[in-house]
PDB file of C-alpha atoms and ligand atoms in Angstrom:
ATOM      1  CA  UNK H 284     114.238 131.717 114.131  1.00 65.00           C
ATOM      2  CA  UNK H 285     117.148 129.350 114.751  1.00 67.00           C
ATOM      3  CA  UNK H 286     114.682 126.491 115.005  1.00 69.00           C
ATOM      4  CA  UNK H 287     113.191 127.362 111.624  1.00 69.00           C
ATOM      5  CA  UNK H 288     116.662 127.607 110.109  1.00 65.00           C
ATOM      6  CA  UNK H 289     117.570 124.227 111.537  1.00 62.00           C
ATOM      7  CA  UNK H 290     114.365 122.779 110.136  1.00 63.00           C
ATOM      8  CA  UNK H 291     115.147 124.176 106.711  1.00 63.00           C
ATOM      9  CA  UNK H 292     118.650 122.726 106.831  1.00 60.00           C
ATOM     10  CA  UNK H 293     117.319 119.338 107.918  1.00 60.00           C
ATOM     11  CA  UNK H 294     114.678 119.400 105.220  1.00 59.00           C
ATOM     12  CA  UNK H 295     117.240 120.330 102.584  1.00 59.00           C
ATOM     13  CA  UNK H 296     119.434 117.494 103.781  1.00 61.00           C
ATOM     14  CA  UNK H 297     116.640 114.941 103.523  1.00 61.00           C
ATOM     15  CA  UNK H 298     115.651 116.163 100.093  1.00 57.00           C
ATOM     16  CA  UNK H 299     119.253 115.967  98.897  1.00 63.00           C
ATOM     17  CA  UNK H 300     119.554 112.444 100.320  1.00 75.00           C
ATOM     18  CA  UNK H 301     116.451 111.316  98.519  1.00 82.00           C
ATOM     19  CA  UNK H 302     116.976 108.725  95.808  1.00 89.00           C
ATOM     20  CA  UNK H 303     114.694 107.276  93.157  1.00 92.00           C
ATOM     21  CA  UNK H 304     114.556 103.513  92.553  1.00 94.00           C
ATOM     22  CA  UNK H 305     115.136 102.607  88.902  1.00 93.00           C
ATOM     23  CA  UNK H 306     112.223 100.832  87.140  1.00 92.00           C
ATOM     24  CA  UNK H 307     109.723 101.566  89.910  1.00 93.00           C
ATOM     25  CA  UNK H 308     110.287 105.297  90.473  1.00 92.00           C
ATOM     26  CA  UNK H 309     109.776 104.935  94.225  1.00 93.00           C
ATOM     27  CA  UNK H 310     111.473 107.656  96.289  1.00 92.00           C
ATOM     28  CA  UNK H 311     113.784 106.496  99.035  1.00 91.00           C
ATOM     29  CA  UNK H 312     115.955 108.022 101.729  1.00 86.00           C
ATOM     30  CA  UNK H 313     119.665 107.265 101.298  1.00 88.00           C
ATOM     31  CA  UNK H 314     121.828 108.707 104.082  1.00 85.00           C
ATOM     32  CA  UNK H 315     124.923 106.661 103.302  1.00 87.00           C
ATOM     33  CA  UNK H 316     127.074 107.444 100.272  1.00 88.00           C
ATOM     34  CA  UNK H 317     127.516 104.806  97.528  1.00 91.00           C
ATOM     35  CA  UNK H 318     131.201 104.772  98.367  1.00 91.00           C
ATOM     36  CA  UNK H 319     130.536 103.961 102.039  1.00 89.00           C
ATOM     37  CA  UNK H 320     128.063 101.209 101.168  1.00 89.00           C
ATOM     38  CA  UNK H 321     130.460  99.683  98.629  1.00 92.00           C
ATOM     39  CA  UNK H 322     133.529  99.721 100.844  1.00 90.00           C
ATOM     40  CA  UNK H 323     131.687  98.355 103.904  1.00 86.00           C
ATOM     41  CA  UNK H 324     129.958  95.596 101.952  1.00 87.00           C
ATOM     42  CA  UNK H 325     133.153  94.710 100.107  1.00 90.00           C
ATOM     43  CA  UNK H 326     134.895  94.106 103.442  1.00 87.00           C
ATOM     44  CA  UNK H 327     132.124  91.728 104.494  1.00 86.00           C
ATOM     45  CA  UNK H 328     132.101  90.015 101.083  1.00 90.00           C
ATOM     46  CA  UNK H 329     135.872  89.474 100.999  1.00 91.00           C
ATOM     47  CA  UNK H 330     135.880  87.943 104.469  1.00 88.00           C
ATOM     48  CA  UNK H 331     133.053  85.629 103.493  1.00 89.00           C
ATOM     49  CA  UNK H 332     134.341  84.533 100.089  1.00 92.00           C
ATOM     50  CA  UNK H 333     137.881  83.909 101.353  1.00 92.00           C
ATOM     51  CA  UNK H 334     136.597  81.294 103.792  1.00 91.00           C
ATOM     52  CA  UNK H 335     133.822  79.820 101.624  1.00 92.00           C
ATOM     53  CA  UNK H 336     134.596  76.495  99.932  1.00 95.00           C
ATOM     54  CA  UNK H 337     134.243  76.764  96.141  1.00 96.00           C
ATOM     55  CA  UNK H 338     132.079  74.314  94.237  1.00 97.00           C
ATOM     56  CA  UNK H 339     133.842  71.604  92.295  1.00 96.00           C
ATOM     57  CA  UNK H 340     131.049  71.306  89.763  1.00 97.00           C
ATOM     58  CA  UNK H 341     132.296  72.785  86.477  1.00 97.00           C
ATOM     59  CA  UNK H 342     128.856  72.565  84.854  1.00 97.00           C
ATOM     60  CA  UNK H 343     127.041  74.370  87.667  1.00 98.00           C
ATOM     61  CA  UNK H 344     129.769  76.994  87.977  1.00 98.00           C
ATOM     62  CA  UNK H 345     129.533  77.662  84.247  1.00 98.00           C
ATOM     63  CA  UNK H 346     125.753  78.016  84.542  1.00 98.00           C
ATOM     64  CA  UNK H 347     126.057  80.572  87.372  1.00 98.00           C
ATOM     65  CA  UNK H 348     128.643  82.574  85.424  1.00 97.00           C
ATOM     66  CA  UNK H 349     126.633  82.392  82.192  1.00 98.00           C
ATOM     67  CA  UNK H 350     123.316  83.530  83.694  1.00 98.00           C
ATOM     68  CA  UNK H 351     125.054  85.998  86.037  1.00 97.00           C
ATOM     69  CA  UNK H 352     126.905  87.630  83.140  1.00 97.00           C
ATOM     70  CA  UNK H 353     123.717  87.973  81.115  1.00 98.00           C
ATOM     71  CA  UNK H 354     121.900  89.554  84.074  1.00 97.00           C
ATOM     72  CA  UNK H 355     124.844  91.912  84.643  1.00 97.00           C
ATOM     73  CA  UNK H 356     124.904  92.899  80.970  1.00 98.00           C
ATOM     74  CA  UNK H 357     121.138  93.581  80.969  1.00 97.00           C
ATOM     75  CA  UNK H 358     121.493  95.688  84.110  1.00 97.00           C
ATOM     76  CA  UNK H 359     124.337  97.727  82.628  1.00 97.00           C
ATOM     77  CA  UNK H 360     122.361  98.201  79.402  1.00 96.00           C
ATOM     78  CA  UNK H 361     119.314  99.370  81.315  1.00 94.00           C
ATOM     79  CA  UNK H 362     121.314 101.869  83.375  1.00 95.00           C
ATOM     80  CA  UNK H 363     123.072 103.232  80.275  1.00 96.00           C
ATOM     81  CA  UNK H 364     119.844 103.619  78.279  1.00 93.00           C
ATOM     82  CA  UNK H 365     118.010 105.375  81.096  1.00 92.00           C
ATOM     83  CA  UNK H 366     120.342 108.176  81.993  1.00 93.00           C
ATOM     84  CA  UNK H 367     121.836 106.245  84.897  1.00 94.00           C
ATOM     85  CA  UNK H 368     125.315 105.659  83.395  1.00 95.00           C
ATOM     86  CA  UNK H 369     126.807 107.162  86.564  1.00 94.00           C
ATOM     87  CA  UNK H 370     125.570 104.087  88.449  1.00 95.00           C
ATOM     88  CA  UNK H 371     127.515 101.612  86.313  1.00 96.00           C
ATOM     89  CA  UNK H 372     130.776 102.320  88.102  1.00 96.00           C
ATOM     90  CA  UNK H 373     129.169 101.085  91.334  1.00 95.00           C
ATOM     91  CA  UNK H 374     129.159  97.536  89.964  1.00 96.00           C
ATOM     92  CA  UNK H 375     132.190  95.301  89.651  1.00 96.00           C
ATOM     93  CA  UNK H 376     130.482  91.979  88.949  1.00 97.00           C
ATOM     94  CA  UNK H 377     131.646  88.669  90.381  1.00 97.00           C
ATOM     95  CA  UNK H 378     129.945  85.261  90.171  1.00 95.00           C
ATOM     96  CA  UNK H 379     130.577  82.539  92.720  1.00 96.00           C
ATOM     97  CA  UNK H 380     129.230  79.075  93.317  1.00 98.00           C
ATOM     98  CA  UNK H 381     129.854  77.926  96.876  1.00 96.00           C
ATOM     99  CA  UNK H 382     129.933  74.337  98.089  1.00 96.00           C
ATOM    100  CA  UNK H 383     127.061  74.496 100.574  1.00 92.00           C
ATOM    101  CA  UNK H 384     123.813  72.548 100.665  1.00 91.00           C
ATOM    102  CA  UNK H 385     121.718  75.560 101.635  1.00 87.00           C
ATOM    103  CA  UNK H 386     119.095  76.508  99.072  1.00 87.00           C
ATOM    104  CA  UNK H 387     120.099  80.117  98.773  1.00 88.00           C
ATOM    105  CA  UNK H 388     121.750  82.915  96.801  1.00 91.00           C
ATOM    106  CA  UNK H 389     122.479  86.616  97.237  1.00 89.00           C
ATOM    107  CA  UNK H 390     123.913  89.623  95.453  1.00 90.00           C
ATOM    108  CA  UNK H 391     125.774  92.199  97.564  1.00 90.00           C
ATOM    109  CA  UNK H 392     126.047  95.859  96.635  1.00 91.00           C
ATOM    110  CA  UNK H 393     128.666  96.154  93.914  1.00 93.00           C
ATOM    111  CA  UNK H 394     127.315  93.116  92.041  1.00 95.00           C
ATOM    112  CA  UNK H 395     128.903  90.357  94.070  1.00 95.00           C
ATOM    113  CA  UNK H 396     126.746  87.315  93.271  1.00 94.00           C
ATOM    114  CA  UNK H 397     126.935  84.206  95.434  1.00 95.00           C
ATOM    115  CA  UNK H 398     124.947  81.014  94.721  1.00 96.00           C
ATOM    116  CA  UNK H 399     124.916  77.957  96.965  1.00 94.00           C
ATOM    117  CA  UNK H 400     125.094  74.451  95.469  1.00 96.00           C
ATOM    118  CA  UNK H 401     121.878  73.549  97.316  1.00 93.00           C
ATOM    119  CA  UNK H 402     119.966  75.983  95.082  1.00 93.00           C
ATOM    120  CA  UNK H 403     121.460  74.439  91.932  1.00 96.00           C
ATOM    121  CA  UNK H 404     120.086  71.030  92.932  1.00 93.00           C
ATOM    122  CA  UNK H 405     116.543  72.297  92.530  1.00 92.00           C
ATOM    123  CA  UNK H 406     117.142  74.665  89.577  1.00 95.00           C
ATOM    124  CA  UNK H 407     116.098  73.010  86.324  1.00 94.00           C
ATOM    125  CA  UNK H 408     116.906  75.681  83.750  1.00 98.00           C
ATOM    126  CA  UNK H 409     118.788  78.941  83.063  1.00 98.00           C
ATOM    127  CA  UNK H 410     115.390  80.657  83.202  1.00 98.00           C
ATOM    128  CA  UNK H 411     114.818  79.489  86.781  1.00 97.00           C
ATOM    129  CA  UNK H 412     118.260  80.610  87.874  1.00 98.00           C
ATOM    130  CA  UNK H 413     117.539  83.965  86.227  1.00 98.00           C
ATOM    131  CA  UNK H 414     114.435  84.301  88.449  1.00 97.00           C
ATOM    132  CA  UNK H 415     116.601  84.096  91.572  1.00 96.00           C
ATOM    133  CA  UNK H 416     119.508  86.147  90.233  1.00 97.00           C
ATOM    134  CA  UNK H 417     117.203  88.792  88.756  1.00 97.00           C
ATOM    135  CA  UNK H 418     115.617  89.217  92.201  1.00 95.00           C
ATOM    136  CA  UNK H 419     118.978  89.377  94.002  1.00 94.00           C
ATOM    137  CA  UNK H 420     120.520  91.786  91.464  1.00 96.00           C
ATOM    138  CA  UNK H 421     117.418  93.978  91.800  1.00 96.00           C
ATOM    139  CA  UNK H 422     118.078  94.407  95.537  1.00 93.00           C
ATOM    140  CA  UNK H 423     121.515  95.762  94.624  1.00 94.00           C
ATOM    141  CA  UNK H 424     120.283  98.007  91.800  1.00 96.00           C
ATOM    142  CA  UNK H 425     117.529  99.417  94.042  1.00 95.00           C
ATOM    143  CA  UNK H 426     120.098 100.172  96.792  1.00 94.00           C
ATOM    144  CA  UNK H 427     117.967  98.359  99.347  1.00 92.00           C
ATOM    145  CA  UNK H 428     121.008  97.851 101.618  1.00 88.00           C
ATOM    146  CA  UNK H 429     121.689 101.582 101.687  1.00 90.00           C
ATOM    147  CA  UNK H 430     118.030 102.302 102.418  1.00 90.00           C
ATOM    148  CA  UNK H 431     117.997  99.752 105.238  1.00 86.00           C
ATOM    149  CA  UNK H 432     121.225 101.111 106.686  1.00 84.00           C
ATOM    150  CA  UNK H 433     119.784 104.614 106.508  1.00 85.00           C
ATOM    151  CA  UNK H 434     116.620 103.501 108.317  1.00 83.00           C
ATOM    152  CA  UNK H 435     118.656 101.750 111.020  1.00 80.00           C
ATOM    153  CA  UNK H 436     120.833 104.830 111.312  1.00 80.00           C
ATOM    154  CA  UNK H 437     117.836 107.028 111.968  1.00 80.00           C
ATOM    155  CA  UNK H 438     116.351 104.493 114.394  1.00 79.00           C
ATOM    156  CA  UNK H 439     119.565 104.036 116.357  1.00 76.00           C
ATOM    157  CA  UNK H 440     121.116 107.469 116.229  1.00 77.00           C
ATOM    158  CA  UNK H 441     118.217 109.730 115.344  1.00 73.00           C
ATOM    159  CA  UNK H 442     118.518 112.871 113.279  1.00 66.00           C
ATOM    160  CA  UNK H 443     121.574 113.935 115.309  1.00 70.00           C
ATOM    161  CA  UNK H 444     123.661 111.553 113.202  1.00 68.00           C
ATOM    162  CA  UNK H 445     123.551 114.335 110.614  1.00 65.00           C
ATOM    163  CA  UNK H 446     125.563 116.549 112.939  1.00 70.00           C
ATOM    164  CA  UNK H 447     128.164 113.905 113.667  1.00 72.00           C
ATOM    165  CA  UNK H 448     131.648 114.223 112.277  1.00 72.00           C
ATOM    166  CA  UNK H 449     132.533 112.150 109.227  1.00 68.00           C
ATOM    167  CA  UNK H 450     134.658 109.703 111.242  1.00 74.00           C
ATOM    168  CA  UNK H 451     131.860 109.178 113.781  1.00 76.00           C
ATOM    169  CA  UNK H 452     129.443 108.600 110.928  1.00 75.00           C
ATOM    170  CA  UNK H 453     131.872 106.163 109.349  1.00 76.00           C
ATOM    171  CA  UNK H 454     132.106 104.091 112.541  1.00 78.00           C
ATOM    172  CA  UNK H 455     128.301 103.945 112.637  1.00 77.00           C
ATOM    173  CA  UNK H 456     128.225 102.785 109.016  1.00 76.00           C
ATOM    174  CA  UNK H 457     130.764 100.009 109.700  1.00 73.00           C
ATOM    175  CA  UNK H 458     128.753  98.837 112.706  1.00 74.00           C
ATOM    176  CA  UNK H 459     125.508  98.826 110.745  1.00 74.00           C
ATOM    177  CA  UNK H 460     127.119  97.007 107.830  1.00 73.00           C
ATOM    178  CA  UNK H 461     127.909  94.122 110.183  1.00 69.00           C
ATOM    179  CA  UNK H 462     124.284  93.967 111.268  1.00 67.00           C
ATOM    180  CA  UNK H 463     122.746  94.491 107.852  1.00 66.00           C
ATOM    181  CA  UNK H 464     124.853  92.046 105.866  1.00 65.00           C
ATOM    182  CA  UNK H 465     125.683  89.621 108.675  1.00 57.00           C
ATOM    183  CA  UNK H 466     127.184  87.214 106.147  1.00 53.00           C
ATOM    184  CA  UNK H 467     127.876  83.900 107.827  1.00 44.00           C
ATOM    185  CA  UNK H 468     125.414  84.517 110.620  1.00 44.00           C
ATOM    186  CA  UNK H 469     121.642  84.189 110.446  1.00 42.00           C
ATOM    187  CA  UNK H 470     120.726  81.989 107.497  1.00 36.00           C
ATOM    188  CA  UNK H 471     124.118  82.508 105.889  1.00 38.00           C
ATOM    189  CA  UNK H 472     123.079  85.602 104.000  1.00 43.00           C
ATOM    190  CA  UNK H 473     121.957  89.113 104.648  1.00 54.00           C
ATOM    191  CA  UNK H 474     119.165  89.920 107.073  1.00 63.00           C
ATOM    192  CA  UNK H 475     115.742  89.565 105.495  1.00 71.00           C
ATOM    193  CA  UNK H 476     114.592  92.576 103.554  1.00 81.00           C
ATOM    194  CA  UNK H 477     111.258  94.191 104.291  1.00 83.00           C
ATOM    195  CA  UNK H 478     108.132  93.099 102.520  1.00 84.00           C
ATOM    196  CA  UNK H 479     108.201  96.279 100.437  1.00 89.00           C
ATOM    197  CA  UNK H 480     111.772  95.580  99.301  1.00 91.00           C
ATOM    198  CA  UNK H 481     110.958  91.982  98.527  1.00 91.00           C
ATOM    199  CA  UNK H 482     108.058  92.748  96.236  1.00 91.00           C
ATOM    200  CA  UNK H 483     110.018  95.568  94.596  1.00 95.00           C
ATOM    201  CA  UNK H 484     112.913  93.161  93.937  1.00 95.00           C
ATOM    202  CA  UNK H 485     110.461  90.599  92.502  1.00 95.00           C
ATOM    203  CA  UNK H 486     109.048  93.167  90.077  1.00 96.00           C
ATOM    204  CA  UNK H 487     112.422  94.571  89.029  1.00 96.00           C
ATOM    205  CA  UNK H 488     113.952  91.092  88.793  1.00 97.00           C
ATOM    206  CA  UNK H 489     111.308  89.964  86.323  1.00 97.00           C
ATOM    207  CA  UNK H 490     112.048  92.987  84.126  1.00 97.00           C
ATOM    208  CA  UNK H 491     115.812  92.464  84.285  1.00 97.00           C
ATOM    209  CA  UNK H 492     115.498  88.760  83.392  1.00 98.00           C
ATOM    210  CA  UNK H 493     113.221  89.634  80.459  1.00 98.00           C
ATOM    211  CA  UNK H 494     115.767  92.209  79.267  1.00 97.00           C
ATOM    212  CA  UNK H 495     118.468  89.535  79.560  1.00 98.00           C
ATOM    213  CA  UNK H 496     116.474  87.266  77.229  1.00 97.00           C
ATOM    214  CA  UNK H 497     115.011  84.868  79.789  1.00 98.00           C
ATOM    215  CA  UNK H 498     111.412  83.779  80.166  1.00 98.00           C
ATOM    216  CA  UNK H 499     109.848  85.472  83.227  1.00 98.00           C
ATOM    217  CA  UNK H 500     106.789  83.184  83.030  1.00 97.00           C
ATOM    218  CA  UNK H 501     108.735  80.436  84.832  1.00 97.00           C
ATOM    219  CA  UNK H 502     108.783  82.601  87.998  1.00 96.00           C
ATOM    220  CA  UNK H 503     105.279  81.527  89.049  1.00 95.00           C
ATOM    221  CA  UNK H 504     105.993  77.777  88.847  1.00 94.00           C
ATOM    222  CA  UNK H 505     109.418  78.321  90.433  1.00 93.00           C
ATOM    223  CA  UNK H 506     108.082  80.020  93.564  1.00 91.00           C
ATOM    224  CA  UNK H 507     105.244  77.480  93.729  1.00 89.00           C
ATOM    225  CA  UNK H 508     107.863  74.710  93.626  1.00 88.00           C
ATOM    226  CA  UNK H 509     109.748  76.425  96.461  1.00 84.00           C
ATOM    227  CA  UNK H 510     106.573  76.806  98.529  1.00 82.00           C
ATOM    228  CA  UNK H 511     105.331  73.255  97.940  1.00 79.00           C
ATOM    229  CA  UNK H 512     108.087  71.713 100.040  1.00 71.00           C
ATOM    230  CA  UNK H 513     108.935  69.331  97.180  1.00 71.00           C
ATOM    231  CA  UNK H 514     112.442  70.742  97.228  1.00 67.00           C
ATOM    232  CA  UNK H 515     113.213  69.242 100.637  1.00 66.00           C
ATOM    233  CA  UNK H 516     113.277  70.616 104.152  1.00 59.00           C
ATOM    234  CA  UNK H 517     112.469  74.352 104.359  1.00 64.00           C
ATOM    235  CA  UNK H 518     115.025  75.991 102.032  1.00 67.00           C
ATOM    236  CA  UNK H 519     116.958  78.939 103.522  1.00 70.00           C
ATOM    237  CA  UNK H 520     115.782  80.984 100.564  1.00 75.00           C
ATOM    238  CA  UNK H 521     112.215  80.623 101.843  1.00 73.00           C
ATOM    239  CA  UNK H 522     113.048  81.995 105.287  1.00 71.00           C
ATOM    240  CA  UNK H 523     114.090  85.275 103.685  1.00 72.00           C
ATOM    241  CA  UNK H 524     111.759  85.008 100.699  1.00 74.00           C
ATOM    242  CA  UNK H 525     108.410  83.614 101.767  1.00 70.00           C
ATOM    243  CA  UNK H 526     106.732  82.510  98.556  1.00 70.00           C
ATOM    244  CA  UNK H 527     103.220  82.737  99.824  1.00 78.00           C
ATOM    245  CA  UNK H 528     100.063  83.184  97.805  1.00 84.00           C
ATOM    246  CA  UNK H 529     100.380  86.994  97.845  1.00 87.00           C
ATOM    247  CA  UNK H 530     103.837  86.967  96.343  1.00 89.00           C
ATOM    248  CA  UNK H 531     102.821  84.566  93.606  1.00 91.00           C
ATOM    249  CA  UNK H 532      99.663  86.584  92.933  1.00 93.00           C
ATOM    250  CA  UNK H 533     101.701  89.797  92.597  1.00 94.00           C
ATOM    251  CA  UNK H 534     104.150  88.176  90.182  1.00 96.00           C
ATOM    252  CA  UNK H 535     101.307  86.772  88.081  1.00 96.00           C
ATOM    253  CA  UNK H 536      99.689  90.207  87.966  1.00 97.00           C
ATOM    254  CA  UNK H 537     102.911  91.969  86.889  1.00 97.00           C
ATOM    255  CA  UNK H 538     103.843  89.531  84.110  1.00 97.00           C
ATOM    256  CA  UNK H 539     101.560  90.716  81.245  1.00 97.00           C
ATOM    257  CA  UNK H 540     102.660  94.342  81.641  1.00 96.00           C
ATOM    258  CA  UNK H 541     106.320  93.411  81.838  1.00 95.00           C
ATOM    259  CA  UNK H 542     106.164  91.139  78.801  1.00 94.00           C
ATOM    260  CA  UNK H 543     104.408  93.798  76.768  1.00 94.00           C
ATOM    261  CA  UNK H 544     106.650  96.668  77.846  1.00 91.00           C
ATOM    262  CA  UNK H 545     110.153  95.186  77.883  1.00 91.00           C
TER     263      UNK H 545
HETATM  264 ZN1  LIG E 651     114.966  89.324  98.396  1.00 59.91          ZN
END
């Protein structure tokens, strides 16, 4: 009897911690509260950005801010028009261009966008930058960090984490945040997302960039350019975002529907 009760409680907990990804409708398990994700990622972000050298290129900085603001506005508009206004408070957008030759960019939960100068060297238009930013913003909108932290939590602590006290849970979250974001370690950005998260971010990113008024068609040529090696020695962006044939095929397949619908 007690076992059954426990099972029911567990089940109820999992159902209540189920989220739905905007734009794709995929169900996901989110065991960490938005507040916990935001505060732990903000700590990581602040440490990183305090030490990161800012770009001295006014033109590139303006481009990052311009495209970033348009993507942020489209995201806010989408959330408001789709009954997700409650999510808007989770974003406090910031746009940074960092003096670093890595070809890379990321968006942390809370809308903290960071672009490296190395990426700007191979970006030839606002549309191309919107491909990358759309993808990165999509990871944040889809709460992929929370989902990954939740998965790690279950792997490392098992279901008993649910019985832990709040402070114990909070320590676990802080520890996981260090692993999940790992800013400054690895390739200088967050740990690679899973294949599923990558293709979801591609799909959502194309929609967001279309909503922001950019041309999603450039995505195919952009990822081909990245994969061709013409952009110099293996860009960091490729190590976390392999632009193989499958990825490009999926993008090509999604484009007609996205252009017709949004
Ligand atoms: Zn990604």
